[in-house]
CSV table of C-alpha atoms and ligand atoms in Angstrom, one decimal:
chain,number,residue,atom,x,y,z
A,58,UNK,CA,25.3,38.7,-16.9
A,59,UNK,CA,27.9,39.2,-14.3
A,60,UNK,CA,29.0,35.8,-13.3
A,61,UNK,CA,27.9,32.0,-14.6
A,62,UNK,CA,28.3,28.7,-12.3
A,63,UNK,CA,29.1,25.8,-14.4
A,64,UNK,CA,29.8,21.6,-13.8
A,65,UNK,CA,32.7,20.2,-15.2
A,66,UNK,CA,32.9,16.6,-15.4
A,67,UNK,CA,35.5,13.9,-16.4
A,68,UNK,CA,35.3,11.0,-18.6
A,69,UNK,CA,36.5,7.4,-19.3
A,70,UNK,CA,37.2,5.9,-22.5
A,71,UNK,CA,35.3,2.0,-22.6
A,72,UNK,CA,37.3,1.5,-25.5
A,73,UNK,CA,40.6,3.1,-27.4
A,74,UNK,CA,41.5,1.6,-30.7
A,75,UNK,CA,44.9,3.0,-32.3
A,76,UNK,CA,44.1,2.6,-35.9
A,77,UNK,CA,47.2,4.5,-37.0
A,78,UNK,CA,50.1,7.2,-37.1
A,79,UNK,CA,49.0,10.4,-38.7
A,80,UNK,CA,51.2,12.5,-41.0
A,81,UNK,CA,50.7,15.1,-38.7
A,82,UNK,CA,52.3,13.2,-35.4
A,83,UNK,CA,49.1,12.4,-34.2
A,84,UNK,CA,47.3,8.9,-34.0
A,85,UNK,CA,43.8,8.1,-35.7
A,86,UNK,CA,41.9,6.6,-33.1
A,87,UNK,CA,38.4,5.0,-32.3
A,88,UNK,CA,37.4,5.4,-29.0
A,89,UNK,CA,33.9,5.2,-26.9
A,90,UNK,CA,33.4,8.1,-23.9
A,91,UNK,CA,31.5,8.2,-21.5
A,92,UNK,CA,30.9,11.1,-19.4
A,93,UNK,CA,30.8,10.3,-15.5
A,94,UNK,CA,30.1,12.5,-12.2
A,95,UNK,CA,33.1,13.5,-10.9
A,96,UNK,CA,33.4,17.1,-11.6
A,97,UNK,CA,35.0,20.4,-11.0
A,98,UNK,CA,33.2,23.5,-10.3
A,99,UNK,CA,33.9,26.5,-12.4
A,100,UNK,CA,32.6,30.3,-12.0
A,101,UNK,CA,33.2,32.7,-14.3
A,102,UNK,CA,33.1,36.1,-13.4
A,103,UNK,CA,32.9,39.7,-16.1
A,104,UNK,CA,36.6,41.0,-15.4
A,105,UNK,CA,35.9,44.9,-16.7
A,106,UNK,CA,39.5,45.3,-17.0
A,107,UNK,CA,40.2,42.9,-19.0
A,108,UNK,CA,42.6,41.1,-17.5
A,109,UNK,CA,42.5,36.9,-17.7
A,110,UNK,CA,42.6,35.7,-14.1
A,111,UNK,CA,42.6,32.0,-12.5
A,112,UNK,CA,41.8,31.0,-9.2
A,113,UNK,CA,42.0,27.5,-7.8
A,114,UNK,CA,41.8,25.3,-5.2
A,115,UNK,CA,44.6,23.4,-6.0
A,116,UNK,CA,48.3,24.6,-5.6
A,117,UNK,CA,50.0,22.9,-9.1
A,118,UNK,CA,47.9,24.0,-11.1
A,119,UNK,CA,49.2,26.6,-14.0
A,120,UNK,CA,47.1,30.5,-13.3
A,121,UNK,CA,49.4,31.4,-16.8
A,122,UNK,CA,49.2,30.5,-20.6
A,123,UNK,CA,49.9,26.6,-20.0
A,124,UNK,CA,46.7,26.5,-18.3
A,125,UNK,CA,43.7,25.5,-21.0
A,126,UNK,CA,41.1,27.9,-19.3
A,127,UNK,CA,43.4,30.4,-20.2
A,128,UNK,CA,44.7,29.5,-23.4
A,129,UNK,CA,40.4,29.9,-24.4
A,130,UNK,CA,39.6,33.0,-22.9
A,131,UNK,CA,42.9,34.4,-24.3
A,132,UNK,CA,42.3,32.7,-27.7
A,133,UNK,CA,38.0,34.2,-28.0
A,134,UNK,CA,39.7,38.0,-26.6
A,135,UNK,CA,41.8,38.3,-29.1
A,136,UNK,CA,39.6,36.8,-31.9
A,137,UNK,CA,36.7,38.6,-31.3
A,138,UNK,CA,38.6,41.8,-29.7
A,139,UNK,CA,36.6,41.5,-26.2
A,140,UNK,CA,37.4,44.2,-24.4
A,141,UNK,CA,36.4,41.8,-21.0
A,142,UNK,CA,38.3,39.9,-19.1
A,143,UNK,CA,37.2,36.8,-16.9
A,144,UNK,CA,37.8,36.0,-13.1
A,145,UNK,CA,37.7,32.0,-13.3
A,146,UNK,CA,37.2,30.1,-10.6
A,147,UNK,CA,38.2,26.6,-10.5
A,148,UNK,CA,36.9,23.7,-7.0
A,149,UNK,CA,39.3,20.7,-8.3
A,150,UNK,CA,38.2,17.5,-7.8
A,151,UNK,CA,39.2,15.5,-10.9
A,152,UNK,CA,42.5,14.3,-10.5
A,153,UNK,CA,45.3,16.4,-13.0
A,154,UNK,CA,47.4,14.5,-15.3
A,155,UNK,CA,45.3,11.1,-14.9
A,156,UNK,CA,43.2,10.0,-18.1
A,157,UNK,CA,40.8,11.7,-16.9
A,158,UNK,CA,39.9,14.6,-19.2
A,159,UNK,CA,39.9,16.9,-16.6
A,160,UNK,CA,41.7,20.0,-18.1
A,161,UNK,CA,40.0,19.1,-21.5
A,162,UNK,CA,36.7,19.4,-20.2
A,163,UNK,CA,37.7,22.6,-17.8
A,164,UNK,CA,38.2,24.0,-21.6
A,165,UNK,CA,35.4,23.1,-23.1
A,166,UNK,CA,33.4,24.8,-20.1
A,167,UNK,CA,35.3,27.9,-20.3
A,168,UNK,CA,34.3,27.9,-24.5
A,169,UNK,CA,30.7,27.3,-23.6
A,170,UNK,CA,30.6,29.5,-20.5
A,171,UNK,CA,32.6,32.3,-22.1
A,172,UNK,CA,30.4,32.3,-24.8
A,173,UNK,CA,27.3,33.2,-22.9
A,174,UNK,CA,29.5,35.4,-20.5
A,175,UNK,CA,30.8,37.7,-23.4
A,176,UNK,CA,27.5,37.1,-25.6
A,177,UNK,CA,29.7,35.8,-28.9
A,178,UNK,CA,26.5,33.9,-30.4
A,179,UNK,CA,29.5,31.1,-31.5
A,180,UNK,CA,27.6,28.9,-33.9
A,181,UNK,CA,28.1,24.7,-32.5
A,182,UNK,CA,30.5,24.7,-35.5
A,183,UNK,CA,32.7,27.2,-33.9
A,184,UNK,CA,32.9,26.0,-31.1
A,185,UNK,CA,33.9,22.8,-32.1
A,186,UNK,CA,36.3,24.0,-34.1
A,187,UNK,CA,38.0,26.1,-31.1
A,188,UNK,CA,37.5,22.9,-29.1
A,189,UNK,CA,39.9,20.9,-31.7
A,190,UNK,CA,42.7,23.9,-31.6
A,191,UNK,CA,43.1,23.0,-27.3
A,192,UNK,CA,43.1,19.6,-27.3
A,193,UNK,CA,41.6,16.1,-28.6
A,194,UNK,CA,39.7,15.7,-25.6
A,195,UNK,CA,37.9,18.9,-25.6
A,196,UNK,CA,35.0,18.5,-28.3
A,197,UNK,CA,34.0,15.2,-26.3
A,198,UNK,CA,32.8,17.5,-23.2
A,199,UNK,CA,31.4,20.3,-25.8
A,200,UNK,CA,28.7,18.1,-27.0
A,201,UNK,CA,26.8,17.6,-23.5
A,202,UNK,CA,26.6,14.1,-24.3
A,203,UNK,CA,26.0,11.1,-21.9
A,204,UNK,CA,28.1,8.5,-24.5
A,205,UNK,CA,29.7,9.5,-28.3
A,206,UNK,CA,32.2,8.4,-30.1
A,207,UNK,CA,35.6,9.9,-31.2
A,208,UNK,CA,37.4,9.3,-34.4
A,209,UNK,CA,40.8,11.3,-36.2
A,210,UNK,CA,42.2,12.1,-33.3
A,211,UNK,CA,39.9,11.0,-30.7
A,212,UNK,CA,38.0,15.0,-31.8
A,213,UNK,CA,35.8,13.7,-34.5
A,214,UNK,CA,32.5,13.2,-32.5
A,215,UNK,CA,28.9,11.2,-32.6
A,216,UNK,CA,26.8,11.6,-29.7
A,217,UNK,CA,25.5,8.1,-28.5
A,218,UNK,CA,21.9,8.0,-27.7
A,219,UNK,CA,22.2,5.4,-25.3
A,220,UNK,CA,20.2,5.1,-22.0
A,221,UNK,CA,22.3,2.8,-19.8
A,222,UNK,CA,23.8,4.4,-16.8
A,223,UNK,CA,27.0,2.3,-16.0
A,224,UNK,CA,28.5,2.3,-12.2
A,225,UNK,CA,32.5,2.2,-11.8
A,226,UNK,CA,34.8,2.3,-9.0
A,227,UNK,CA,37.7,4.1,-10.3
A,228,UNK,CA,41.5,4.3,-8.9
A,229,UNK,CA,43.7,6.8,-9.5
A,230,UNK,CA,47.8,6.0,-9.0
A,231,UNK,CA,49.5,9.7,-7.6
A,232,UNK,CA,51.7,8.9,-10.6
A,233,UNK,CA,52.0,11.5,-13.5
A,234,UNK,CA,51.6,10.1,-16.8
A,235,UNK,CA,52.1,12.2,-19.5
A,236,UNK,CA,50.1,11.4,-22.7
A,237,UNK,CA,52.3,12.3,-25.3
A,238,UNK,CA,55.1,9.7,-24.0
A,239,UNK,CA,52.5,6.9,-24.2
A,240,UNK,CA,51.9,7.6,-27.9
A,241,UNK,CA,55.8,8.4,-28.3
A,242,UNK,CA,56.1,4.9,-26.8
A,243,UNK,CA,53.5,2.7,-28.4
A,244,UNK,CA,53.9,-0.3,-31.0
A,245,UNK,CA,51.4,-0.2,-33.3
A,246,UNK,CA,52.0,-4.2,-34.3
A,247,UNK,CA,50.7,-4.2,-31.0
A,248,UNK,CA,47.4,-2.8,-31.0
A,249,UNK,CA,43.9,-5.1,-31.3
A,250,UNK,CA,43.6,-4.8,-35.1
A,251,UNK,CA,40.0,-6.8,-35.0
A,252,UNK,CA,38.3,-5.1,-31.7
A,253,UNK,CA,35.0,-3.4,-33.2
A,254,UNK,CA,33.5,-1.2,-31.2
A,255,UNK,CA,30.3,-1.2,-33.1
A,256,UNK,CA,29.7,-4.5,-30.6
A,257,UNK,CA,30.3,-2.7,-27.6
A,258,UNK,CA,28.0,0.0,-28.4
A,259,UNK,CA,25.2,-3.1,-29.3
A,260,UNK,CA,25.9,-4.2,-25.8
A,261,UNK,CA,25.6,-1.1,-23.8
A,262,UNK,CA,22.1,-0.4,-25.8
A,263,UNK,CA,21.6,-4.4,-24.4
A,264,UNK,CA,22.2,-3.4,-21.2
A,265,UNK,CA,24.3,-6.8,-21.1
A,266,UNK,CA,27.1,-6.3,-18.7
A,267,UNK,CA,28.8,-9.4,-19.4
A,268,UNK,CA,29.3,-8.0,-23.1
A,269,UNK,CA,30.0,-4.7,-22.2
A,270,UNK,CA,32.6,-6.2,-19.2
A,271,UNK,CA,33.9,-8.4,-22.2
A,272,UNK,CA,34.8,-5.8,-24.8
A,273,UNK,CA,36.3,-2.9,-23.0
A,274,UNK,CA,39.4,-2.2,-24.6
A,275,UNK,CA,42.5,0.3,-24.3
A,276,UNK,CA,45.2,-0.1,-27.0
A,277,UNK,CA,47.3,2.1,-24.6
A,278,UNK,CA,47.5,-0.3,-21.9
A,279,UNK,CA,50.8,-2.5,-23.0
A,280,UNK,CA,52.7,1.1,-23.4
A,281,UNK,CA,51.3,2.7,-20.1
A,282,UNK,CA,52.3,-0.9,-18.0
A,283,UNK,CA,55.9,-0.8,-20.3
A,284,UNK,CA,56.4,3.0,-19.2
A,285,UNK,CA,55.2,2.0,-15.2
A,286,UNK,CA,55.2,-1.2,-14.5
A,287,UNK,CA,53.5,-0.7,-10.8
A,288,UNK,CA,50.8,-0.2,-12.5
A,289,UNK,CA,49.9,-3.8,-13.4
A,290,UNK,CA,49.8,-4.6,-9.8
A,291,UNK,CA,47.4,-2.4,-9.1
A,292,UNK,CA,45.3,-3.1,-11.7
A,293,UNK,CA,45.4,-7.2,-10.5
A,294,UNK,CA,44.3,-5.9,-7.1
A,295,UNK,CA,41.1,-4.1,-8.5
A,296,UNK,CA,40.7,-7.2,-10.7
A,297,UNK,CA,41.2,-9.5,-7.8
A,298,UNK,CA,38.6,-7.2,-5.9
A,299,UNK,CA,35.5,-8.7,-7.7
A,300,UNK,CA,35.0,-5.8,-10.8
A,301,UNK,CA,33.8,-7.2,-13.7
A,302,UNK,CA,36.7,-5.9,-15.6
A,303,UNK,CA,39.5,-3.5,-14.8
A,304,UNK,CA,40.3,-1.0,-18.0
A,305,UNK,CA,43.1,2.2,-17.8
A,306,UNK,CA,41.5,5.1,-19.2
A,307,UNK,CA,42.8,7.3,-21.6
A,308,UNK,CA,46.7,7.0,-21.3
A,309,UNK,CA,46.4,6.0,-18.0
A,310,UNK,CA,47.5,6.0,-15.1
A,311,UNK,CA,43.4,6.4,-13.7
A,312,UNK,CA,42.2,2.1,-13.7
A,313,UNK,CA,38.3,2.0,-13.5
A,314,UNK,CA,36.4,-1.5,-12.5
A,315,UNK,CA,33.2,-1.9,-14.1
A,316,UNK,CA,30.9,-2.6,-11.3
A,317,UNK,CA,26.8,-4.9,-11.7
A,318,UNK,CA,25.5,-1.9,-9.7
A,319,UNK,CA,25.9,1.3,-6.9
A,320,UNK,CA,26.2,-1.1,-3.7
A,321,UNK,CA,28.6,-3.6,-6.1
A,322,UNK,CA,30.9,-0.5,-6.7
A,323,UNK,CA,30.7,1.2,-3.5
A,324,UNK,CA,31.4,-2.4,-1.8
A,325,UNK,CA,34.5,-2.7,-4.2
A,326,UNK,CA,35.7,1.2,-3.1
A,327,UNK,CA,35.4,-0.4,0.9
A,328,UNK,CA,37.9,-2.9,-0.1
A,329,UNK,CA,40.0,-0.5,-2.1
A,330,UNK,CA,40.4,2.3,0.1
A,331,UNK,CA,42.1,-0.1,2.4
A,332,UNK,CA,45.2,0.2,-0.3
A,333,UNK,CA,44.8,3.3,-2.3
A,334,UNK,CA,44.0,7.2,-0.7
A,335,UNK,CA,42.0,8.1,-4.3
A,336,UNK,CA,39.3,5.8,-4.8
A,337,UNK,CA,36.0,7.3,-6.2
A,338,UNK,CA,32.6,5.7,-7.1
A,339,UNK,CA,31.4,7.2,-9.9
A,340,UNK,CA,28.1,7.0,-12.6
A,341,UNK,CA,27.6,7.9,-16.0
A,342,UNK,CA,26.2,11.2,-15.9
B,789,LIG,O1,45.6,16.7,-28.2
B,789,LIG,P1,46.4,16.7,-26.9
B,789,LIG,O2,47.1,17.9,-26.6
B,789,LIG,O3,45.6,16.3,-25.7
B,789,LIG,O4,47.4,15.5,-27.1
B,789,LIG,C1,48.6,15.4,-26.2
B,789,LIG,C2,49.6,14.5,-26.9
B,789,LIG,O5,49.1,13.2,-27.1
B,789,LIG,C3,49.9,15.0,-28.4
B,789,LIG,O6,50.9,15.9,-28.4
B,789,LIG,C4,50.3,13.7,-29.1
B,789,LIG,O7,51.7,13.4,-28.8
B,789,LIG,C5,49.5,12.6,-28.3
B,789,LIG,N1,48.3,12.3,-29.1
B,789,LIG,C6,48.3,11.5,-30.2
B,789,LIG,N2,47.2,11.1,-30.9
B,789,LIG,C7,46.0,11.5,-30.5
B,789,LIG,C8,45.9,12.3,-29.3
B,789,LIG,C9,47.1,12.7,-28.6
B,789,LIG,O8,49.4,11.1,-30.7
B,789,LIG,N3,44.9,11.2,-31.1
């Protein structure tokens, strides 16, 4: 196998509960995903020289050791003493830096597709385990799961068997937000102690949009709109457009409306476009 074409898609978190502070610095959390189809492509390519090698479309983005592509493929050389390299190719479409999960799940693509590349037979427990070392986020898009559920530190996950297909118009500021200063920031007197999210995932197997509208949560929010207060404005505007509900995902800044249906959220992006340059429709996928 000389070279392997692979999708790379973002999420949203329908709910993110803070449940705690770990000893470790990290935060216990409960949170929903859901996978949707805005996605990067990725080609990975045998490098016979062994040298680690990234390629992208977009300008800011780390080629070195800060970059989570490379941080895998240098992490699975040196473990299992590859003498390959890889020539990864990266088409950006998933905002950077937004809540997205896009660098998580460019990881977890690199793990899987590097796997089958370099023919390491990794067992689903190693791989998840090499998913926990990059990130929190990077198990989620491991899984090739639709829905699941994250617990510890968001990289504890249960796929959700769930059929509903959700539509969103999603917004995403040009504002950097940088994960680890929401967390630094957050109150935890703060935080929804009695949201269950147990009801959310009874509403989405429902298919009852009012429910599901109802309980999205993001314990996040107060310490993103603290940090940025712009933000809140935006986020009436996407409210005042008609979505059902307007939710931040992940640690923000990307604001996703939950929309009844394709022409409800493509009718929403119309209006939206008017005021922001990246508006997206997106789908569960
Ligand atoms: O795991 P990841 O590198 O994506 O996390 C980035 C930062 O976000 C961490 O360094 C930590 O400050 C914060 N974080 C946290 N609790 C989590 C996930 C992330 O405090 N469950």
């Amino acid at each position: 196998m000389k070279s392997i074409f692979l999708k790379s898609p973002a999420k949203l978190n329908l709910f993110l509960k803070v449940t705690g502070k770990r000893p470790d610095g990290y935060h216990n959390l409960i949170t929903l995903f859901e996978r949707i189809d805005l996605c990067d492509d990725i080609s990975l390519a045998l490098n016979r020289q062994g040298k680690i090698r990234i390629f992208s479309n977009h300008p800011q983005m780390p080629k070195g050791s800060k970059n989570l592509m490379y941080k895998v493929a240098q992490m699975l050389k040196k473990d299992f003493q590859c003498p390959w390299g890889v020539d990864i190719t990266i088409k950006k479409r998933i905002p950077v830096a937004a809540g997205l999960g896009g660098g998580s799940s460019n990881a977890a693509t690199t793990l899987l597709g590097l796997n089958r590349l370099w023919k390491l037979s990794l067992t689903r427990q190693e791989i998840v385990h090499y998913a926990q070392k990059i990130g929190s986020d990077v198990p989620f898009f491991v899984y090739d799961a639709s829905w699941a559920l994250g617990t510890q530190r968001g990289d504890a996950i249960k796929r959700l068997f769930l059929k509903k297909k959700l539509w969103h118009v999603l917004v995403v500021p040009k504002l950097k937000v940088y994960t680890y200063k929401v967390f630094g920031a957050l109150n935890l007197k703060l935080t929804k102690k009695k949201a269950d999210v147990n009801m959310l995932h009874r509403a989405l197997g429902k298919s009852d949009l009012p429910a599901v509208s109802h309980l999205l949560l993001n314990d996040l929010e107060t310490t993103i709109v603290h940090l940025h207060p712009n933000l809140l404005k935006i986020k009436e505007k996407i409210s005042k457009s008609g979505a059902l509900n307007v939710l931040f995902s992940g640690s923000g800044p990307s604001l996703f409306g939950l929309a009844r249906s394709k022409a409800h959220a493509e009718q929403l992006a119309a209006l939206l476009n008017k005021d922001f340059s990246q508006v997206f429709v997106v789908q569960t996928l």
